[in-house]
Amino acid sequence: MLDPRFRGSDIKECMENLDQIFVQAKRTVMNLAESVLPQPLVLLVSMLISIGVIAAIGPVIMMYLTWLERKVVGRIQNRIGPNRVGKFGLLQPIADGIKMLTKEDIVPEGADHILHFLSPVLVVVPALLVLGLLPWGRNMAAVDLQVGLLLFFAITSTGTLSIFLGAWGSRNKFSLLGALRAVAQLISYEIPQVFSAVVVIMHTQTISIVEIVNAQPGFNWFVFTPWGFTGLVLFYIASVAECNRTPFDLPEAESEIVAGFHTEYSGMKFALFYMAEFLQVFSLSALAAALFLGGWQGPFLPSWIWFFLKTYGLIFIMLWFRGTFPRLRVDQLMGFAWKFLLPMSMINIVVVGIWTYASPIVAWVLGILIIAISFGVLAKLNTRYHIERNRKFILAE
Amino acid sequence: MIAAFYLISVVLIVSAVLAVSLRNLIYCTLCASVVFISSAALFFLLKADFIGVVQILIYVGAVATLLLFAVMLTKNLVSRQYYVGQKRKWSYGIFTASAVLWVLIGSIRSQTNLAELVTADHQLSVVSLGKEMLTAFLLPFEVASLLLTAAMIGGIVIALEEKKKSS
C-alpha cells in the first residue's frame, strides 16, 4: 500500500511536470541545438521554435473556433450543427479549409489589384503577432516585453487600416459602407477598451502582461474587486465590438450591406479575413483573462489548462452573445461607446485610485457605491424613451 | 545591429520618397504608414521600446486612419489625377528642410558623448519616463495638452457651425 502523504506529493510533482511540459520540451530541443550548433544559430533556433509554434497554433485555433461557433450557435437555435464530417463534425474545419483553398479567387474588374491583394494579408499579420505577447502559461510567453500590454493595443489598432484598404480596393459601395462603419466603430471602442485596461496598469504599476498575471497569484484575481469586475465587463464589451461580432457586427451586417468590407472577397482571401477575426476573438479573450481573471493563475490544474479554460469561457460568452442579441443601430452603437462605456471606464479609474490609498473596508464600500450610483445615473441619462410598465401583448390569431 | 539599422533606414527613406511622389493618394497614405512603422522599428533598435510602441499606436493606429479619411473626403478622387505639390514652390521646401536640418544638427552637436549614448546598453523604463514627464518636463507636457484641447474644441466648433448652416 502506498503512503497517502507520498501519493499526495507524487501527484503534486506530476502536476508540476505537466505544468512545465512545453517549457521542458523547448529546453530539450535547445540543449540538443546547443550541443550541435554555434551560439548565434542557437538563438535563431530558439526564436524559430517560438515563431513556429505560434504560427502553427494560430490557424488551428481559428479552424476549431469556427467549429465551436457553429456547434454552440446550432445548439442555441435547437439544431445539432456540423455532424457529417468526422465524429461530431470534428473534421468539418479541415473540409472547409480545402474548399476555401480550391475556390476561385475573384477580383472585381474595377478593383485596385494591389490593395485588394494586400488587405487580407495585412489583416492577418497583427492578429498573429499579438499571439506572441500572450502568457500561455507559467514561463510560457514567447516574449515578455516591458511594454507588452501597450504593444498589444498598438498592434491591434493597425487592423483598422487594412480593413479600410481592402474595402477601398474592392471598389464596391457595400464594401466602402462597411469600412466606414468599421473604422468609426473600431476607433470609438478602442478608447473605452484601453481606458478599462488602465485600471490594471494603475494597480499593478506595470505594463508587462506577464507581470500583471504574476500580480494575481492563486485566487487573487482582479475580477473579485469592484473596479476589476467593472473593468472586465467594460473591457469585454469593448472587445466584442473590436472583433466586429454580434451585437456590434455592423461593419459586416449581412442583412444590410451584403458582407460589409469583405463583400468582394472569395476563396482563401475571404478565409484570411475570417482567420483574422477569429484570432482576434481568441487573443482579446485571452487578454481579458490575463488582465482580470488571473491569466494562467489557478490551483491544482496545470497553468496552461487554466489559461485555455478561462479564454474559452470568455469566447463561449461571445458565442452566446451572438445567439442571443440582435444587432445595434449605428446611433445606438456610437452612443453606447461615447456616452456609457467611456464615462464608466473613467469613473472606474477614480475607483482604483481610491482603492490604492484608502483602507480596505472604506475602499470596498466607496468603490461599490461609486460604481453603482454612476451606473444608475448613466443608465438613466442614456434612456431616451420609457417602456410602459404593464404592457399588454396580444397575440395575432 | 548595424545591418538592421541600414536595412530599416533604406526602407524608411524609399517609402518616404514614394509617399510624396506617388500619384495615387491611397498609396501615398500606405507608404506613409510604412514610414511610421519603420521609424518605430528604429526606436526598437535603440531599445526605446515605449517610444516605438507609442509611435505605432498613434501614427499607424490613428494618424494613418485620419489621413485615409481625409483622402476619402477629397472630391472626385477617382476621376481626376491629383498631383502632390502641384505648384512646386521650391523655396518653401528648401526653407523648411534647412530649418529642420539646422535643428537636428544643433541638437546632435550639443550632445558631447553621442557615440557612448547610442552604444550604451540601457533600458528606458516607462516608470522613469512618466516621473520625468510629470516633474521635470511638466510645463511642456501641460502646454502640449492645452494645445490638443484647444485643437479639439476648435474642431467641434467648426463642425457645429457647418451643421447650423445646412439646417
Coordinates of N, CA, C and O in Angstrom, one line a residue, chain A residues 149-233:
Chain A
L149 N 1.6 45.2 -22.9 CA 0.2 45.5 -23.0 C 0.0 46.6 -24.0 O -0.9 46.6 -24.8
L150 N 0.8 47.6 -23.9 CA 0.7 48.8 -24.8 C 1.0 48.3 -26.3 O 0.3 48.7 -27.2
L151 N 2.0 47.4 -26.5 CA 2.2 46.9 -27.8 C 1.1 46.1 -28.3 O 0.7 46.2 -29.5
F152 N 0.4 45.4 -27.5 CA -0.8 44.6 -27.9 C -1.8 45.6 -28.5 O -2.3 45.4 -29.6
F153 N -2.1 46.7 -27.7 CA -3.1 47.7 -28.3 C -2.6 48.3 -29.5 O -3.4 48.6 -30.5
A154 N -1.3 48.6 -29.6 CA -0.7 49.2 -30.8 C -0.9 48.4 -32.0 O -1.3 48.8 -33.1
I155 N -0.6 47.1 -31.8 CA -0.7 46.1 -33.0 C -2.1 46.0 -33.4 O -2.4 46.0 -34.6
T156 N -3.1 45.8 -32.4 CA -4.4 45.6 -32.8 C -5.0 46.8 -33.5 O -5.9 46.7 -34.3
S157 N -4.5 48.0 -33.1 CA -5.0 49.2 -33.7 C -4.7 49.4 -35.2 O -5.3 50.1 -35.9
T158 N -3.7 48.7 -35.7 CA -3.3 48.8 -37.1 C -4.3 48.0 -38.0 O -4.3 48.2 -39.2
G159 N -5.1 47.1 -37.4 CA -6.1 46.4 -38.2 C -7.0 47.2 -38.9 O -7.5 46.9 -40.0
T160 N -7.4 48.4 -38.3 CA -8.3 49.3 -39.0 C -7.9 49.7 -40.4 O -8.7 49.7 -41.3
L161 N -6.6 50.0 -40.5 CA -6.0 50.4 -41.7 C -6.2 49.4 -42.8 O -6.7 49.7 -44.0
S162 N -5.9 48.1 -42.5 CA -6.0 47.1 -43.6 C -7.4 46.8 -44.0 O -7.7 46.6 -45.2
I163 N -8.4 46.9 -43.0 CA -9.8 46.7 -43.4 C -10.2 47.8 -44.3 O -10.8 47.5 -45.4
F164 N -9.8 49.0 -44.0 CA -10.2 50.1 -44.9 C -9.6 50.0 -46.3 O -10.3 50.2 -47.3
L165 N -8.3 49.6 -46.4 CA -7.6 49.5 -47.7 C -8.3 48.4 -48.5 O -8.5 48.6 -49.7
G166 N -8.7 47.3 -47.9 CA -9.4 46.2 -48.6 C -10.7 46.7 -49.2 O -11.0 46.5 -50.4
A167 N -11.5 47.4 -48.4 CA -12.8 47.9 -48.9 C -12.6 48.9 -50.0 O -13.3 48.9 -50.9
W168 N -11.6 49.8 -49.8 CA -11.4 50.8 -50.8 C -10.9 50.2 -52.1 O -11.4 50.5 -53.2
G169 N -10.1 49.2 -52.0 CA -9.5 48.5 -53.2 C -10.6 47.7 -53.9 O -10.5 47.4 -55.1
S170 N -11.7 47.3 -53.2 CA -12.7 46.5 -53.9 C -13.5 47.3 -54.8 O -14.2 46.7 -55.7
R171 N -13.6 48.6 -54.7 CA -14.4 49.5 -55.5 C -15.9 49.0 -55.5 O -16.4 48.6 -56.5
N172 N -16.4 48.9 -54.3 CA -17.8 48.4 -54.2 C -18.5 49.3 -53.1 O -17.9 49.5 -52.1
K173 N -19.7 49.7 -53.3 CA -20.3 50.6 -52.4 C -20.6 49.9 -51.0 O -20.4 50.5 -50.0
F174 N -21.0 48.7 -51.1 CA -21.2 48.0 -49.8 C -19.9 47.8 -49.0 O -19.9 47.9 -47.8
S175 N -18.9 47.5 -49.7 CA -17.6 47.4 -49.0 C -17.2 48.7 -48.3 O -16.8 48.7 -47.2
L176 N -17.4 49.8 -49.1 CA -17.0 51.1 -48.5 C -17.9 51.5 -47.3 O -17.4 52.0 -46.3
L177 N -19.2 51.2 -47.5 CA -20.1 51.4 -46.4 C -19.7 50.6 -45.1 O -19.6 51.2 -44.0
G178 N -19.3 49.4 -45.4 CA -18.9 48.5 -44.3 C -17.6 49.1 -43.6 O -17.5 49.1 -42.4
A179 N -16.7 49.5 -44.5 CA -15.4 50.0 -44.0 C -15.6 51.3 -43.2 O -15.0 51.5 -42.2
L180 N -16.5 52.2 -43.7 CA -16.8 53.4 -42.9 C -17.3 53.1 -41.5 O -16.8 53.6 -40.5
R181 N -18.2 52.1 -41.5 CA -18.8 51.7 -40.2 C -17.7 51.1 -39.4 O -17.6 51.4 -38.2
A182 N -16.8 50.3 -40.0 CA -15.8 49.6 -39.3 C -14.8 50.5 -38.6 O -14.5 50.4 -37.4
V183 N -14.4 51.5 -39.4 CA -13.4 52.5 -38.9 C -14.0 53.3 -37.8 O -13.4 53.4 -36.7
A184 N -15.2 53.8 -38.0 CA -15.9 54.6 -36.9 C -16.0 53.7 -35.6 O -15.7 54.2 -34.5
Q185 N -16.4 52.5 -35.8 CA -16.7 51.6 -34.6 C -15.3 51.3 -33.9 O -15.2 51.3 -32.7
L186 N -14.3 50.9 -34.7 CA -13.1 50.4 -34.1 C -12.4 51.6 -33.4 O -11.9 51.4 -32.3
I187 N -12.4 52.8 -34.0 CA -11.8 53.9 -33.3 C -12.5 54.2 -32.0 O -11.9 54.5 -31.0
S188 N -13.9 54.2 -32.1 CA -14.6 54.6 -30.9 C -14.5 53.6 -29.8 O -14.3 54.0 -28.6
Y189 N -14.4 52.3 -30.1 CA -14.4 51.3 -29.0 C -13.0 51.1 -28.5 O -12.8 50.5 -27.4
E190 N -12.0 51.5 -29.3 CA -10.6 51.4 -28.8 C -10.4 52.2 -27.5 O -9.7 51.8 -26.6
I191 N -11.1 53.4 -27.4 CA -10.9 54.3 -26.3 C -11.4 53.7 -25.0 O -10.6 53.5 -24.0
P192 N -12.6 53.2 -24.9 CA -13.0 52.6 -23.6 C -12.3 51.3 -23.3 O -12.0 51.0 -22.2
Q193 N -11.9 50.6 -24.4 CA -11.1 49.4 -24.2 C -9.8 49.7 -23.5 O -9.5 49.0 -22.5
V194 N -9.0 50.7 -24.0 CA -7.8 51.0 -23.3 C -8.0 51.6 -22.0 O -7.3 51.2 -21.0
F195 N -9.0 52.4 -21.8 CA -9.3 53.1 -20.5 C -9.6 52.0 -19.5 O -9.3 52.2 -18.3
S196 N -10.4 51.0 -19.9 CA -10.7 50.0 -18.9 C -9.6 49.1 -18.5 O -9.6 48.4 -17.5
A197 N -8.5 49.0 -19.4 CA -7.3 48.3 -19.1 C -6.4 49.1 -18.2 O -5.5 48.6 -17.5
V198 N -6.6 50.4 -18.2 CA -5.7 51.3 -17.5 C -5.8 51.0 -16.0 O -4.8 51.1 -15.2
V199 N -7.0 50.6 -15.5 CA -7.1 50.3 -14.0 C -6.1 49.3 -13.6 O -5.5 49.4 -12.5
V200 N -5.9 48.3 -14.4 CA -5.0 47.2 -14.1 C -3.6 47.7 -14.0 O -2.8 47.4 -13.1
I201 N -3.2 48.6 -15.0 CA -1.9 49.2 -15.0 C -1.7 50.0 -13.8 O -0.6 50.0 -13.2
M202 N -2.7 50.8 -13.4 CA -2.6 51.6 -12.2 C -2.3 50.8 -11.0 O -1.5 51.1 -10.1
H203 N -3.1 49.7 -10.9 CA -3.0 48.9 -9.7 C -1.7 48.1 -9.6 O -1.0 48.1 -8.5
T204 N -1.3 47.5 -10.7 CA 0.0 46.7 -10.7 C 1.2 47.5 -10.9 O 2.3 47.0 -10.7
Q205 N 1.1 48.7 -11.4 CA 2.2 49.6 -11.7 C 3.2 49.0 -12.7 O 4.4 49.1 -12.6
T206 N 2.7 48.3 -13.7 CA 3.5 47.7 -14.8 C 2.7 47.6 -16.0 O 1.4 47.5 -16.0
I207 N 3.3 47.6 -17.2 CA 2.6 47.4 -18.5 C 2.9 46.1 -19.1 O 2.5 45.7 -20.1
S208 N 3.8 45.3 -18.4 CA 4.1 43.9 -18.9 C 3.0 43.0 -18.6 O 2.5 42.9 -17.4
I209 N 2.5 42.3 -19.6 CA 1.3 41.4 -19.4 C 1.7 40.2 -18.4 O 0.9 39.8 -17.6
V210 N 3.0 39.8 -18.5 CA 3.4 38.7 -17.7 C 3.4 39.1 -16.2 O 3.0 38.4 -15.3
E211 N 3.9 40.4 -16.0 CA 3.9 40.9 -14.6 C 2.5 41.1 -14.1 O 2.3 40.8 -12.9
I212 N 1.6 41.5 -14.9 CA 0.2 41.7 -14.5 C -0.4 40.3 -14.0 O -1.0 40.3 -13.0
V213 N -0.1 39.3 -14.8 CA -0.6 37.9 -14.4 C 0.1 37.5 -13.1 O -0.5 37.0 -12.2
N214 N 1.4 37.8 -12.9 CA 2.1 37.4 -11.7 C 1.6 38.2 -10.5 O 1.7 37.7 -9.4
A215 N 0.9 39.3 -10.7 CA 0.4 40.1 -9.6 C -0.9 39.5 -9.1 O -1.5 40.1 -8.1
Q216 N -1.4 38.5 -9.7 CA -2.7 37.9 -9.3 C -2.6 36.4 -8.8 O -3.2 35.6 -9.4
P217 N -1.7 36.1 -7.8 CA -1.5 34.7 -7.5 C -2.7 34.0 -6.9 O -3.5 34.7 -6.3
G218 N -2.7 32.7 -7.1 CA -3.8 31.9 -6.5 C -5.2 32.4 -7.0 O -5.4 32.4 -8.2
F219 N -6.0 32.8 -6.0 CA -7.4 33.2 -6.4 C -7.5 34.8 -6.3 O -8.6 35.3 -6.3
N220 N -6.4 35.5 -6.1 CA -6.4 36.9 -6.0 C -6.6 37.6 -7.4 O -5.8 38.4 -7.8
W221 N -7.6 37.1 -8.1 CA -7.9 37.7 -9.4 C -8.5 39.1 -9.3 O -9.2 39.3 -8.3
F222 N -8.2 40.0 -10.2 CA -8.7 41.3 -10.1 C -10.2 41.4 -10.3 O -10.9 42.4 -9.9
V223 N -10.8 40.3 -10.8 CA -12.3 40.4 -11.1 C -13.0 40.4 -9.7 O -14.2 40.8 -9.7
F224 N -12.4 39.9 -8.7 CA -13.0 39.9 -7.4 C -13.0 41.2 -6.6 O -13.2 41.3 -5.4
T225 N -12.6 42.3 -7.3 CA -12.7 43.6 -6.7 C -13.7 44.4 -7.4 O -14.0 44.1 -8.6
P226 N -14.3 45.5 -6.8 CA -15.3 46.3 -7.6 C -14.7 46.8 -8.9 O -15.4 46.7 -9.9
W227 N -13.5 47.4 -8.8 CA -13.0 48.0 -10.1 C -12.7 46.9 -11.1 O -12.8 47.1 -12.3
G228 N -12.2 45.8 -10.6 CA -11.8 44.7 -11.5 C -13.0 44.1 -12.2 O -13.0 43.9 -13.5
F229 N -14.1 44.0 -11.5 CA -15.3 43.4 -12.1 C -15.9 44.4 -13.2 O -16.1 44.0 -14.3
T230 N -16.0 45.7 -12.8 CA -16.4 46.7 -13.7 C -15.5 46.7 -15.0 O -15.9 46.8 -16.1
G231 N -14.2 46.7 -14.7 CA -13.2 46.8 -15.7 C -13.4 45.6 -16.7 O -13.3 45.8 -17.9
L232 N -13.6 44.4 -16.1 CA -13.7 43.2 -17.0 C -14.9 43.4 -17.9 O -14.8 43.1 -19.1
V233 N -16.1 43.8 -17.3 CA -17.3 43.9 -18.1 C -17.1 44.9 -19.2 O -17.4 44.7 -20.4

